[in-house]
Amino acid sequence: MSYLYLTVLFPLIGFILLAAGRNNLPEKVAAIIGAGSVGLSALFALIAGMDFVNQGYVAQVQHLWTWFNVGGFAPAFSLHLDGLSLLMTGMITGVGFLIHIFATWYMRGEEDFARFFSYFNLFVTSMLLLVLGDNLALLFLGWEGVGLCSYLLIGYYYQNPANGLAAIKAFTVTRIGDVFLLIALFLLYQQFGTLNIQYIVDNAATVMTQSSSLTIWTALMLFLGAAGKSAQIPLQTWLADAMAGPTPVSALIHAATMVTAGVYLCCRMFTVFEMAPEVLQFISITGAVTLLVAGFAALVQTDIKRILAYSTMSQLGYMFMAVGAEAYQAGLFHMLTHAFFKALLFLSSGAVILAYHHEQNIFKMGGLFKRNKFLFACFAIGGGALAAIPFITIGFFSKDAILGAVWAQGQSVAIYNSLYWVGVAGAFLTSIYTFRLIWVVFFGEEKTPYHEIKGVTYWGPLAILAVLSTGLAYVLKAPVEAILNSAKIPAFIIPEALEAGVHGAEYTAVGIALAGLVVGIVLFAFAYNAVKGFAQTSLGAGLANICRNALGFDSLYNIVFVQPYLLIAKILGRDPIDGLWLVLPALVKGGHSFTSSRQTGSLREYASSMSLGVVVLLMILIVIQVVGK
């Protein structure tokens, strides 16, 4: 436990060294510092984890110092290690280390190599603070840190204005969620008098009143904060555009870690949400709608990374469905497995992009199966896990557990029964767009010359992630359950009377997902000309356009929020407030000019003015006298 702070310290030191050295550091030195610091962080996270297990899964707090003390509010800079934070720390440092290694290969020759890894290291530092902080103030510091790093990394290629706009969009939309989270922190402090996470979790049932307006607003603000980071409707529009950053950024931030912060927050504060069951239902509904919208959007995308981005949004929807159904452990296990197979898919897509000379349009690739069977194997395993191919992929074991839990919850609360079928429909769509992606890239007509790629830092991380994305990773389920049980994260208990029904629901989901795979094979392997013909009709083109734009949320927000904001900014750009205050000096100046102009030196004019003044005063006195009577 005494080594726990080193998991945060090493990537922080890496950031400082890389930021200080910048362009003065040789590329190899920057790579060693960038990847090595995260590797050391993963090593000490492993040591801390082993120590945690050897001490009987007892939660421990490492107090470093008191952050500040204002009016009795004194949040500590303390690290809290329990089963949930250990799971997150292992995922962040473990998967993050593999992505860092891959990035040393992917980013070779980039002009600002050290700058990239400085941001990467700062992100890992912030994410570790987020999950290890023992109070919500420290969690919020890490929360804002990952938002800053997201902005810096999405806009890494800032010379392209579109990338800068994507970075600003991500920063702005997630900041909206952060405001909601900050409001939730104020409400929690008002009720508990502290932001200590463990105290709030342990005492939520006694301090809060179930389903009261204050409880509902607190839980709702927490969820909306989580929705911003985890790209759930209505704050989902930033994620697809975030693919403007380098591909390792997509793998680390927008697949394996940052976007899961919202899921972590909801599971960490589960007792608060359980005091507001209405909000739990709202969370599941939001997740279901998000996964369906993202599934339709992914069907028609042509950019390989945007397809994977929408699939990420969809899988996060499953995780929030699990949270809303109180199947926290199922949602967290899917979060872990998703980190494996989605990092595999994103890194593999990065290799494909380099192999095709930075081409990202899948319809300009093709024929890759003949050129690189290793990448095909990686995509097949990752895509199979995404589509939850039964037994041979880890995605089957995690996703179907969520759908089974949602179905079981639907036997007592009707809304969850409908949500189960939405989840099944999402699985159907996932199989179709996953097969479309793999078929077009690997078996379509080759349209861009292939460039040979090689190097252990390229295939090594992919090979490890590929193994972790197969059914072999099911061995992790029992240890994950053990450490989550130690953190008092409740498992979803299926009543004995419903066990057969849950298995039936899971088999139904598998069957429909496989049916989606068959539909994908028919549409794109055997009837692709018919698909293209339908896409050229007015109906097909219209539907494709709606789906391509993710049902028009961006356009709606542009009309409702962006354009009015720009109009207000244009008006305020002329400083109307300052202009209003300038009326006073203008009046004084005008009065001064007028009185100065009357100083002529003519006695006749002075006498006339005085006489006129006397007449005016007499008239005023007469009027006052008359009114007074």
XYZ file of C-alpha atoms in Angstrom:
629
model
C 0.000 0.000 0.000
C 2.884 2.366 0.701
C 3.775 2.170 -3.011
C 0.354 3.292 -4.196
C 1.310 6.955 -4.648
C 4.015 5.862 -7.090
C 1.341 4.767 -9.568
C 0.371 8.440 -9.850
C 3.843 9.911 -9.375
C 5.656 8.130 -12.229
C 3.423 9.336 -15.096
C 3.429 12.803 -13.498
C 7.241 12.836 -13.537
C 7.117 11.605 -17.132
C 4.849 14.508 -18.055
C 7.169 17.048 -16.378
C 10.290 15.691 -18.099
C 8.630 15.510 -21.516
C 7.010 18.944 -21.198
C 10.320 20.487 -20.110
C 12.329 18.758 -22.851
C 9.822 19.077 -25.679
C 11.684 19.334 -29.003
C 15.092 19.017 -27.336
C 14.557 15.353 -26.464
C 15.552 12.683 -29.001
C 12.629 10.576 -30.165
C 13.924 7.389 -28.498
C 14.444 9.149 -25.170
C 10.936 10.615 -25.299
C 9.514 7.171 -26.109
C 11.357 5.567 -23.188
C 10.183 8.259 -20.762
C 6.610 8.246 -22.061
C 6.042 4.496 -22.174
C 8.464 3.654 -19.354
C 6.776 5.916 -16.802
C 3.397 4.273 -17.461
C 5.061 0.849 -17.343
C 6.460 1.662 -13.892
C 3.030 2.910 -12.862
C 1.526 -0.418 -13.958
C 4.223 -2.311 -12.045
C 3.539 -0.498 -8.780
C -0.196 -0.800 -9.338
C 0.376 -4.554 -9.552
C 2.440 -4.500 -6.344
C -0.263 -2.467 -4.565
C -2.896 -4.884 -5.855
C -1.019 -7.938 -4.633
C -0.571 -6.274 -1.253
C -4.319 -5.523 -1.185
C -5.166 -9.168 -1.889
C -2.622 -10.503 0.631
C -4.126 -8.295 3.345
C -7.541 -9.822 2.849
C -9.169 -7.326 0.454
C -9.326 -4.656 3.158
C -9.747 -1.121 1.801
C -6.878 1.206 2.653
C -6.329 4.963 2.522
C -2.949 6.592 1.938
C -3.060 10.151 3.255
C -0.515 12.418 1.562
C -1.468 15.908 2.742
C -4.441 18.187 3.371
C -5.235 19.904 0.115
C -6.722 23.087 1.607
C -8.785 24.183 4.592
C -11.487 26.799 4.087
C -14.189 27.338 6.702
C -13.875 23.804 7.989
C -13.961 22.285 4.486
C -10.632 20.459 4.318
C -10.471 17.818 1.577
C -7.434 15.596 1.842
C -5.047 14.664 -0.931
C -5.510 10.979 -0.111
C -5.567 7.833 -2.226
C -8.200 5.185 -1.536
C -7.585 1.620 -2.655
C -10.436 -0.860 -2.667
C -11.678 -3.418 -5.154
C -13.274 -0.910 -7.526
C -10.333 1.507 -7.599
C -7.965 -1.467 -8.021
C -9.948 -2.693 -11.032
C -9.862 0.769 -12.605
C -6.183 1.318 -11.798
C -5.246 -2.003 -13.351
C -7.240 -1.223 -16.482
C -5.818 2.300 -16.825
C -2.175 1.373 -16.306
C -2.270 -2.061 -17.951
C -4.164 -1.217 -21.130
C -2.603 2.254 -21.064
C 0.906 0.767 -21.065
C 0.121 -1.365 -24.124
C -1.287 1.658 -25.936
C 1.782 3.721 -25.021
C 4.037 1.045 -26.484
C 1.995 0.961 -29.683
C 2.091 4.771 -29.820
C 5.911 4.755 -29.840
C 5.615 2.918 -33.168
C 2.593 4.774 -34.530
C 3.896 8.290 -33.805
C 7.416 7.785 -35.171
C 8.596 10.725 -37.213
C 5.972 13.142 -35.877
C 7.272 16.658 -35.421
C 6.072 17.040 -31.798
C 6.747 13.510 -30.590
C 7.618 14.540 -26.993
C 4.636 16.889 -26.785
C 2.314 14.024 -27.632
C 3.681 11.764 -24.900
C 3.663 14.589 -22.346
C -0.095 14.927 -22.879
C -0.468 11.142 -22.806
C 1.330 10.917 -19.452
C -0.665 13.792 -17.980
C -3.846 12.044 -19.008
C -2.860 8.843 -17.185
C -1.968 10.907 -14.092
C -5.356 12.641 -14.143
C -7.261 9.408 -14.690
C -5.491 7.749 -11.772
C -6.350 10.697 -9.522
C -9.956 10.362 -10.629
C -10.264 6.709 -9.616
C -7.969 6.722 -6.565
C -9.125 9.971 -4.943
C -10.852 9.296 -1.619
C -13.048 12.395 -1.892
C -15.127 13.960 -4.616
C -13.019 17.128 -4.692
C -9.933 15.129 -5.677
C -12.030 13.064 -8.082
C -13.191 16.317 -9.674
C -9.583 17.475 -10.062
C -8.799 14.304 -12.013
C -12.117 14.678 -13.873
C -11.115 18.122 -15.106
C -7.587 16.911 -15.845
C -8.772 14.243 -18.276
C -11.030 16.841 -19.909
C -8.046 19.124 -20.456
C -5.912 16.280 -21.834
C -8.738 15.218 -24.104
C -8.809 18.727 -25.566
C -5.028 18.773 -26.036
C -4.870 15.338 -27.647
C -7.901 15.668 -29.927
C -6.442 18.925 -31.205
C -2.900 17.520 -31.422
C -2.808 18.197 -35.181
C -3.861 21.779 -34.524
C -2.595 23.003 -37.912
C -5.854 21.635 -39.354
C -8.697 23.960 -38.248
C -11.185 21.066 -38.256
C -9.155 19.303 -35.581
C -9.146 22.435 -33.450
C -12.908 22.705 -33.777
C -13.309 19.043 -32.773
C -11.170 19.661 -29.693
C -13.201 22.738 -28.749
C -16.429 20.799 -29.260
C -15.272 17.971 -26.990
C -14.076 20.434 -24.354
C -17.310 22.459 -24.468
C -19.777 19.555 -24.406
C -17.977 17.716 -21.608
C -17.752 20.982 -19.649
C -21.565 21.098 -19.677
C -21.569 17.715 -17.966
C -18.915 18.954 -15.545
C -21.191 21.803 -14.460
C -23.887 19.267 -13.587
C -21.340 17.244 -11.630
C -20.241 20.342 -9.742
C -23.863 21.056 -8.816
C -24.131 17.464 -7.549
C -21.060 18.030 -5.370
C -22.652 21.147 -3.863
C -25.848 19.223 -3.130
C -23.953 16.311 -1.568
C -21.902 18.644 0.625
C -25.070 20.401 1.726
C -26.562 17.079 2.866
C -23.509 15.252 4.224
C -21.203 18.077 5.298
C -18.308 16.303 3.580
C -17.197 15.088 0.155
C -15.524 11.950 1.461
C -16.705 9.236 -0.905
C -16.766 6.360 1.558
C -18.721 8.374 4.143
C -21.318 9.359 1.555
C -21.654 5.784 0.258
C -21.974 4.327 3.758
C -24.500 6.883 5.022
C -26.628 7.670 1.969
C -29.500 5.495 3.216
C -29.708 7.364 6.538
C -28.941 10.930 5.451
C -30.992 11.052 2.243
C -34.745 10.624 1.966
C -35.741 8.102 -0.684
C -37.344 9.637 -3.786
C -37.445 13.132 -2.270
C -36.976 16.002 -4.704
C -33.537 16.805 -3.256
C -32.427 13.176 -3.580
C -33.695 12.924 -7.150
C -31.974 16.157 -8.181
C -28.720 15.056 -6.570
C -28.735 11.689 -8.343
C -29.790 13.280 -11.628
C -26.979 15.845 -11.505
C -24.483 13.048 -10.793
C -25.705 11.091 -13.799
C -25.689 14.087 -16.147
C -22.095 14.718 -15.095
C -21.313 11.101 -15.922
C -23.178 11.349 -19.243
C -20.892 14.158 -20.392
C -17.712 12.126 -20.010
C -19.288 8.872 -21.196
C -20.979 10.367 -24.266
C -24.585 9.509 -23.482
C -27.562 11.346 -24.936
C -27.936 14.340 -24.824
C -24.186 14.965 -24.394
C -22.948 12.395 -26.911
C -22.164 14.579 -29.927
C -18.465 15.136 -29.138
C -17.255 11.526 -29.277
C -17.359 10.870 -33.031
C -15.624 14.158 -33.836
C -12.968 13.333 -31.232
C -11.533 10.864 -33.752
C -9.613 13.845 -35.166
C -6.833 13.005 -32.717
C -4.114 10.399 -33.394
C -5.401 6.818 -33.279
C -3.635 5.889 -29.987
C -5.593 8.766 -28.429
C -8.813 7.156 -29.611
C -7.712 3.856 -28.110
C -6.684 5.223 -24.712
C -9.049 8.086 -24.021
C -12.117 7.379 -26.102
C -12.317 3.596 -25.741
C -10.468 2.271 -22.705
C -10.407 4.918 -19.980
C -11.853 8.438 -20.084
C -15.254 7.508 -21.460
C -15.616 4.880 -18.740
C -15.199 7.536 -16.022
C -18.948 8.117 -15.984
C -19.649 4.416 -15.464
C -17.101 4.368 -12.645
C -18.723 7.401 -10.979
C -22.200 5.855 -11.079
C -20.974 2.536 -9.669
C -18.872 4.271 -7.016
C -21.875 6.321 -5.830
C -24.390 3.499 -6.243
C -26.036 4.009 -2.825
C -26.965 7.574 -3.801
C -28.628 6.343 -6.982
C -30.477 3.587 -5.143
C -32.163 6.280 -3.064
C -33.682 7.555 -6.327
C -35.041 4.543 -8.261
C -36.671 6.935 -10.740
C -33.219 8.137 -11.764
C -32.006 4.544 -12.121
C -34.786 3.910 -14.626
C -33.873 7.130 -16.418
C -30.234 5.963 -16.614
C -31.253 2.673 -18.235
C -33.561 4.439 -20.685
C -30.803 6.883 -21.632
C -28.330 4.034 -22.166
C -30.832 2.124 -24.309
C -31.647 5.124 -26.510
C -27.955 5.945 -26.884
C -26.967 2.439 -27.947
C -29.751 2.346 -30.534
C -28.938 5.776 -32.003
C -25.221 4.927 -32.107
C -25.947 1.581 -33.745
C -27.892 3.186 -36.596
C -25.187 5.828 -37.006
C -22.428 3.212 -37.251
C -24.271 1.379 -40.044
C -23.498 4.037 -42.665
C -20.211 5.633 -41.586
C -17.309 5.439 -44.029
C -14.481 6.544 -41.693
C -13.026 3.498 -39.950
C -12.486 5.383 -36.683
C -15.957 6.936 -36.647
C -17.499 3.476 -36.975
C -15.549 2.375 -33.914
C -16.432 5.627 -32.110
C -20.143 5.011 -32.512
C -19.656 1.408 -31.426
C -17.984 2.753 -28.267
C -20.983 4.981 -27.619
C -23.232 1.969 -28.093
C -21.279 -0.245 -25.675
C -21.290 2.515 -23.073
C -25.065 2.497 -23.446
C -25.063 -1.182 -22.410
C -22.976 -0.326 -19.346
C -25.433 2.365 -18.272
C -28.327 -0.020 -18.861
C -26.608 -2.321 -16.392
C -26.149 0.495 -13.868
C -29.820 1.442 -14.137
C -30.842 -2.183 -13.663
C -28.605 -2.342 -10.541
C -26.365 -4.920 -12.240
C -23.251 -2.954 -11.316
C -20.805 -5.840 -11.455
C -22.030 -6.885 -14.893
C -21.588 -3.325 -16.146
C -18.090 -3.067 -14.681
C -17.021 -6.409 -16.134
C -18.238 -5.289 -19.562
C -16.297 -2.052 -19.039
C -13.122 -4.110 -18.515
C -13.686 -6.427 -21.467
C -14.644 -3.474 -23.665
C -11.307 -1.868 -22.810
C -9.577 -4.970 -24.168
C -11.409 -5.479 -27.436
C -12.018 -1.818 -28.251
C -8.360 -0.928 -27.651
C -7.528 -3.868 -29.939
C -9.872 -2.564 -32.645
C -8.655 1.022 -32.442
C -4.975 0.087 -32.473
C -5.593 -2.332 -35.334
C -7.386 0.430 -37.216
C -4.323 2.631 -36.632
C -2.133 -0.016 -38.215
C -4.552 -0.262 -41.142
C -4.493 3.526 -41.558
C -0.687 3.552 -41.715
C -0.676 0.574 -44.069
C -2.881 2.568 -46.443
C -0.889 5.814 -46.197
C -3.156 7.528 -43.623
C -6.328 6.692 -45.520
C -9.360 6.341 -43.202
C -12.201 5.784 -45.683
C -12.947 2.053 -45.629
C -14.174 2.170 -49.228
C -10.732 3.358 -50.345
C -8.989 0.385 -48.720
C -9.837 -3.222 -49.525
C -7.953 -6.470 -50.099
C -6.094 -6.364 -46.780
C -6.718 -10.056 -46.032
C -4.220 -11.021 -48.719
C -1.683 -8.499 -47.471
C -1.771 -8.855 -43.679
C -3.480 -11.844 -42.091
C -2.305 -10.829 -38.608
C -4.350 -7.630 -38.784
C -7.305 -9.644 -40.069
C -7.022 -11.951 -37.065
C -6.936 -8.941 -34.715
C -9.968 -7.385 -36.365
C -11.841 -10.694 -36.425
C -11.228 -11.267 -32.707
C -11.992 -7.673 -31.719
C -15.024 -7.493 -33.986
C -16.242 -10.855 -32.725
C -15.989 -9.622 -29.136
C -17.825 -6.431 -30.091
C -20.608 -8.475 -31.702
C -20.547 -10.916 -28.732
C -19.871 -14.077 -30.753
C -20.734 -16.824 -28.248
C -18.145 -18.641 -26.147
C -15.041 -17.811 -28.198
C -15.002 -14.070 -27.411
C -15.033 -12.249 -24.086
C -17.706 -9.829 -25.278
C -20.252 -12.659 -25.178
C -19.748 -13.291 -21.468
C -19.964 -9.633 -20.452
C -22.678 -8.261 -22.744
C -25.083 -11.151 -22.330
C -24.792 -10.907 -18.552
C -26.102 -7.336 -18.850
C -29.008 -8.319 -21.085
C -29.891 -11.209 -18.764
C -29.941 -8.888 -15.752
C -32.068 -6.309 -17.579
C -34.544 -9.035 -18.574
C -34.732 -10.270 -14.989
C -35.334 -6.745 -13.731
C -38.092 -6.467 -16.311
C -40.074 -9.192 -14.580
C -40.765 -6.800 -11.693
C -40.456 -3.391 -13.404
C -42.104 -3.379 -16.825
C -39.915 -0.706 -18.414
C -36.853 -2.958 -18.220
C -38.576 -5.608 -20.317
C -38.824 -3.088 -23.165
C -35.233 -2.015 -22.594
C -34.106 -5.634 -22.934
C -35.492 -5.738 -26.467
C -33.810 -2.434 -27.284
C -30.531 -4.004 -26.132
C -31.185 -7.032 -28.331
C -31.894 -4.755 -31.308
C -28.592 -3.003 -30.584
C -26.799 -6.362 -30.669
C -28.407 -7.072 -34.061
C -27.151 -3.753 -35.459
C -23.701 -4.289 -33.966
C -23.258 -7.567 -35.842
C -24.249 -5.931 -39.136
C -21.937 -2.921 -38.991
C -19.058 -4.956 -37.579
C -19.225 -7.430 -40.460
C -19.565 -4.546 -42.937
C -16.393 -2.959 -41.587
C -14.340 -6.155 -41.706
C -15.648 -7.289 -45.084
C -15.042 -3.996 -46.888
C -11.540 -3.472 -45.445
C -10.235 -7.018 -45.799
C -12.185 -8.499 -48.716
C -13.253 -5.497 -50.772
C -11.509 -4.388 -53.935
C -8.075 -2.917 -53.160
C -8.129 0.765 -54.107
C -5.100 2.159 -52.251
C -1.565 0.729 -52.500
C -0.586 -1.263 -49.410
C 2.472 -0.259 -47.378
C 4.250 -2.997 -45.391
C 4.201 -2.441 -41.615
C 6.328 -4.240 -39.046
C 7.898 -3.957 -35.622
C 7.450 -5.645 -32.249
C 6.029 -2.435 -30.771
C 3.308 -2.723 -33.412
C 2.328 -6.378 -33.181
C 3.228 -7.038 -29.525
C 0.441 -4.946 -27.918
C -2.041 -6.171 -30.531
C -1.210 -9.820 -29.790
C -1.702 -9.340 -26.023
C -4.986 -7.488 -26.483
C -6.162 -10.128 -28.977
C -5.663 -12.877 -26.378
C -7.480 -10.805 -23.756
C -10.395 -10.350 -26.182
C -10.966 -14.082 -26.620
C -12.998 -16.340 -24.361
C -9.778 -17.155 -22.494
C -10.183 -13.868 -20.613
C -13.260 -15.343 -18.929
C -10.835 -16.528 -16.235
C -10.766 -12.891 -15.080
C -14.461 -12.937 -14.161
C -14.047 -14.666 -10.795
C -11.187 -12.404 -9.574
C -13.105 -9.333 -10.734
C -16.183 -10.460 -8.809
C -14.058 -11.103 -5.723
C -12.483 -7.665 -5.644
C -15.792 -5.938 -6.437
C -17.480 -7.855 -3.639
C -14.750 -6.610 -1.296
C -15.644 -3.047 -2.348
C -19.296 -3.796 -1.461
C -20.375 -3.278 -5.060
C -23.530 -5.432 -5.087
C -23.858 -8.275 -7.550
C -27.175 -8.737 -9.327
C -28.865 -11.710 -7.681
C -31.102 -13.637 -10.053
C -33.996 -15.328 -8.219
C -33.967 -19.088 -8.643
C -37.385 -18.983 -10.279
C -36.027 -16.707 -13.017
C -32.787 -18.542 -13.800
C -34.245 -20.516 -16.701
C -35.860 -17.382 -18.101
C -32.610 -15.425 -17.859
C -30.739 -18.136 -19.755
C -33.478 -18.079 -22.362
C -33.174 -14.301 -22.661
C -29.402 -14.594 -23.089
C -29.769 -17.293 -25.754
C -32.345 -15.134 -27.541
C -29.912 -12.221 -27.570
C -27.159 -14.489 -28.931
C -29.456 -15.845 -31.608
C -30.518 -12.406 -32.774
C -26.897 -11.196 -32.759
C -25.951 -14.178 -34.951
C -28.942 -13.398 -37.171
C -27.489 -9.914 -37.568
C -24.208 -11.477 -38.643
C -26.050 -13.554 -41.248
C -27.877 -10.449 -42.500
C -24.536 -8.641 -42.754
C -23.045 -11.510 -44.762
C -26.023 -11.552 -47.128
C -26.090 -7.774 -47.599
C -22.404 -7.101 -48.080
C -20.947 -10.371 -49.339
C -23.718 -11.472 -51.723
C -26.133 -8.604 -52.345
C -23.925 -5.544 -52.145
C -25.062 -4.230 -55.529
C -28.646 -4.223 -54.278
C -27.540 -2.325 -51.162
C -25.783 0.287 -53.307
C -28.838 0.528 -55.540
C -31.121 1.175 -52.566
C -28.669 3.774 -51.224
C -29.035 5.692 -54.493
C -32.824 5.956 -54.225
C -34.338 9.020 -52.568
C -35.562 6.953 -49.612
C -32.246 5.174 -49.162
C -30.207 8.358 -49.493
C -32.468 10.140 -47.004
C -32.225 7.355 -44.427
C -28.467 7.129 -44.900
C -28.095 10.868 -44.425
C -30.146 10.803 -41.216
C -28.124 7.906 -39.828
C -24.809 9.346 -40.998
C -25.581 12.465 -38.981
C -26.608 10.393 -35.946
C -30.271 11.425 -36.212
C -29.413 15.110 -36.525
C -28.438 15.955 -32.952
C -25.619 18.187 -34.168
C -27.947 20.123 -36.444
C -30.515 20.476 -33.681
C -27.930 21.757 -31.202
C -26.574 24.115 -33.841
C -30.015 25.705 -34.253
C -31.017 25.706 -30.582
C -27.711 26.542 -28.901
C -24.816 27.404 -31.211
C -26.413 30.004 -33.496
C -28.166 31.925 -30.663
C -24.883 31.887 -28.744
C -22.972 33.247 -31.746
C -25.606 35.949 -32.193
C -25.304 36.996 -28.551
C -21.519 36.933 -28.844
C -21.712 39.160 -31.925
C -23.921 41.643 -30.102
C -21.756 41.635 -27.001
C -18.670 41.940 -29.155
C -19.660 45.574 -29.705
C -19.668 46.180 -25.936
C -23.286 47.433 -25.509
C -22.832 47.648 -21.719
C -19.753 49.829 -22.053
C -21.564 51.838 -24.674
C -24.445 52.456 -22.253
C -22.118 53.781 -19.563
C -20.438 56.062 -22.098
C -23.707 58.029 -22.358
C -22.883 59.759 -19.037
C -19.497 61.189 -20.073
C -21.054 62.112 -23.438
C -23.728 64.171 -21.629
C -21.114 65.882 -19.453
C -18.976 66.610 -22.473
C -21.987 68.000 -24.374
C -22.989 70.191 -21.457
C -19.440 71.460 -21.184
C -19.355 72.290 -24.918
C -22.669 74.140 -24.700
C -21.738 76.234 -21.659
C -18.309 76.977 -23.115
C -19.912 78.212 -26.301
C -21.943 80.766 -24.281
C -18.798 82.439 -22.888
C -18.711 85.172 -25.582
C -17.604 88.257 -23.546
C -20.685 90.259 -24.713
C -22.360 92.161 -21.804
C -25.612 92.450 -23.790
C -25.846 88.667 -24.125
C -25.017 88.147 -20.444
C -27.732 90.639 -19.390
C -30.267 89.002 -21.715
C -29.436 85.544 -20.317
C -29.804 86.741 -16.728
C -33.134 88.407 -17.512
C -34.368 85.235 -19.218
C -33.292 83.206 -16.186
C -35.163 85.531 -13.812
C -38.317 85.233 -15.940
C -38.058 81.407 -15.964
C -37.625 81.306 -12.175
C -40.610 83.620 -11.642
C -42.778 81.416 -13.857
C -41.729 78.322 -11.896
C -42.602 80.057 -8.592
C -46.002 81.161 -9.904
C -46.779 77.594 -11.078
C -45.783 76.159 -7.692
C -47.929 78.739 -5.900
C -50.977 77.963 -8.046
C -50.587 74.197 -7.651
C -50.137 74.614 -3.891
C -53.512 76.407 -3.582
